[in-house]
């Protein structure tokens, strides 16, 4: 174990070899790669990237809302992230009268900035390898359950010690399938206010058509500000709070970028699985993704058919629709990339060679065959789990029924609401963005697919009985949506006024269905799904360790797990097909070329047309146009949305927001020829703030370098 940890600490990677710009590196270990960064053009030190002794780049980066990244760009707590990361906040302030999704929003002074319930950002204070502390008292003779108990007990003690007497919180995360453990200490701020956002016709220009594609012309940014108490400490929203004074903020380069320039992406990538076995990748590519794509296609088509008819419905479902579409399109590109690269065959070949090497090494002999057997056992449960997520939980009324039930307590034989005020807020939020007609249409489609594709033993008896009773999925949907009090806001909210006994709620058809599916999932799917996955994880821990010995000439980096990482590379185009080469930058010319008032996703604001006609580009123009987006070969994933893109001097040059469609399999295998991240050129951001929004007061608090 000691030798293995040394290997990990000095290095950190993908299958089958590490390519020049592949990798998601832990900032605290970046000093081990600083020479490679400098060779590629970086001019600062490892301490400038990550330090606990002085302000460093890590102190200017936030985990935004738990799922994106943002960066601080002024000494007054101004942060910038993607438009799609701030989308829910923008939507929450929108109405038919004040449609900030359609028209954009710009505060012209701090007093106009809008507070956001349930939005927070957190800074990484420090990270530390705590493997020895986490595994203290563990020995190889212990069972896996004993190991888990020791890890849980030791982790709780470490977290308690490092957070005592502070405003910090902390997590301990497993790396390399449990071969290494890192402590991450955070400081979270809860008063985050919306400052500015372009209209969706800029911030989501191209919509689902252009999503994951190149060339891209999306102004995908929104601006927020962190507020703190008078002592610069985290605080809930209060009018007395003041703008946060950061330890570090990024200066902005307006010099521009060119092909071959060094780039670094510094953010919180969500999840990668670079070390998956061939059977796991085959399931993703050939079974899971095709079915999930089919289910989401049905939801998207239904939502859009209603959104196109009614502006109020479009606002209500804008965020939901975007969330459904994002993974839907990504899965299509991922499956295509896996097949194009022959990833499954390459992994099988690697596994054959590993088996030969492991033949005389008892610790690793049989690991591959063991994993193969477990994946065969897991497949039906994984499939049922996929459908539980995509065809059952995606029905809004069913999930809402579960949420309401979570606030019901049994007191002296009576069912009462446990937290009335909190539930009231949750219910108001649900009904504000809920269309029973859309939900019912999706329900019919999704449950039809579920009934057709899921084994009978995984289908609840309640569901099968109701389908039989009402003559099919449509009849059952009529029954549920006509009889559930949760469908109607007035009826649903009346639950809050009931102070005697809510036993009758358990006879509501939406509640009955939620309980039926929860019951069969918890009894017939989850136990085996969890048990088999635990066995797989145990073997992966051994397999991961074995790979590092078998491929001792490789460098291994840990899979992404929503912790802070660094990726670096260069600005470059790519060739997606024979005789085709995509240049690495797009401009305002492309927006004008795509502009079409008859197509919602391509209908730009009239003011943009006027700015272009007058060539009113100000200092943000370059070569007679305005740069919009650029490509680089940084290794990114979901969660990197909003991440700062940094040049060799440590200056902000862009905001990461996407990957190219042909390279979305980078969560499983990185292809240096196709994997490109897409970033918004910071000059386009400044152009929109200045020439479109006339919000120059924001630019005045930024540090611009030519």
Tab-separated table of N, CA and C in Angstrom, residues 130-138 147-161 172:
chain	number	residue	atom	x	y	z
A	130	UNK	N	-5.329	12.244	3.147
A	130	UNK	CA	-5.539	11.714	4.500
A	130	UNK	C	-5.713	10.196	4.463
A	131	UNK	N	-5.116	9.553	3.473
A	131	UNK	CA	-5.285	8.109	3.313
A	131	UNK	C	-4.882	7.357	4.568
A	132	UNK	N	-3.719	7.699	5.114
A	132	UNK	CA	-3.247	7.016	6.310
A	132	UNK	C	-4.193	7.180	7.484
A	133	UNK	N	-4.723	8.385	7.663
A	133	UNK	CA	-5.644	8.651	8.774
A	133	UNK	C	-6.977	7.939	8.569
A	134	UNK	N	-7.470	7.922	7.334
A	134	UNK	CA	-8.754	7.287	7.047
A	134	UNK	C	-8.682	5.774	7.246
A	135	UNK	N	-7.559	5.178	6.882
A	135	UNK	CA	-7.414	3.723	6.973
A	135	UNK	C	-6.725	3.279	8.256
A	136	UNK	N	-6.576	4.179	9.206
A	136	UNK	CA	-5.947	3.833	10.483
A	136	UNK	C	-6.725	2.702	11.155
A	137	UNK	N	-6.015	1.690	11.634
A	137	UNK	CA	-6.564	0.507	12.310
A	137	UNK	C	-7.087	-0.546	11.339
A	138	UNK	N	-7.010	-0.279	10.034
A	138	UNK	CA	-7.465	-1.280	9.063
A	138	UNK	C	-6.332	-2.237	8.733
A	147	UNK	N	-14.108	-2.663	7.043
A	147	UNK	CA	-13.334	-1.570	6.429
A	147	UNK	C	-14.192	-0.310	6.303
A	148	UNK	N	-15.431	-0.489	5.836
A	148	UNK	CA	-16.327	0.657	5.675
A	148	UNK	C	-16.592	1.341	7.010
A	149	UNK	N	-16.787	0.567	8.052
A	149	UNK	CA	-17.052	1.127	9.378
A	149	UNK	C	-15.860	1.932	9.880
A	150	UNK	N	-14.664	1.414	9.660
A	150	UNK	CA	-13.449	2.125	10.077
A	150	UNK	C	-13.300	3.427	9.304
A	151	UNK	N	-13.528	3.358	7.983
A	151	UNK	CA	-13.418	4.558	7.137
A	151	UNK	C	-14.432	5.613	7.585
A	152	UNK	N	-15.674	5.199	7.837
A	152	UNK	CA	-16.718	6.139	8.254
A	152	UNK	C	-16.369	6.773	9.599
A	153	UNK	N	-15.915	5.971	10.547
A	153	UNK	CA	-15.578	6.491	11.872
A	153	UNK	C	-14.388	7.441	11.812
A	154	UNK	N	-13.342	7.026	11.108
A	154	UNK	CA	-12.149	7.868	11.010
A	154	UNK	C	-12.429	9.158	10.244
A	155	UNK	N	-13.234	9.064	9.193
A	155	UNK	CA	-13.559	10.248	8.388
A	155	UNK	C	-14.347	11.260	9.212
A	156	UNK	N	-15.324	10.765	9.985
A	156	UNK	CA	-16.119	11.662	10.817
A	156	UNK	C	-15.232	12.392	11.828
A	157	UNK	N	-14.264	11.681	12.388
A	157	UNK	CA	-13.352	12.298	13.343
A	157	UNK	C	-12.474	13.360	12.714
A	158	UNK	N	-11.984	13.090	11.524
A	158	UNK	CA	-11.133	14.059	10.815
A	158	UNK	C	-11.920	15.318	10.493
A	159	UNK	N	-13.145	15.145	9.969
A	159	UNK	CA	-13.983	16.289	9.597
A	159	UNK	C	-14.331	17.124	10.825
A	160	UNK	N	-14.670	16.468	11.917
A	160	UNK	CA	-15.001	17.187	13.152
A	160	UNK	C	-13.819	18.020	13.628
A	161	UNK	N	-12.635	17.453	13.529
A	161	UNK	CA	-11.427	18.146	14.004
A	161	UNK	C	-11.110	19.372	13.158
A	172	UNK	N	-14.622	14.086	2.796
A	172	UNK	CA	-13.494	13.209	2.467
A	172	UNK	C	-13.933	12.367	1.284
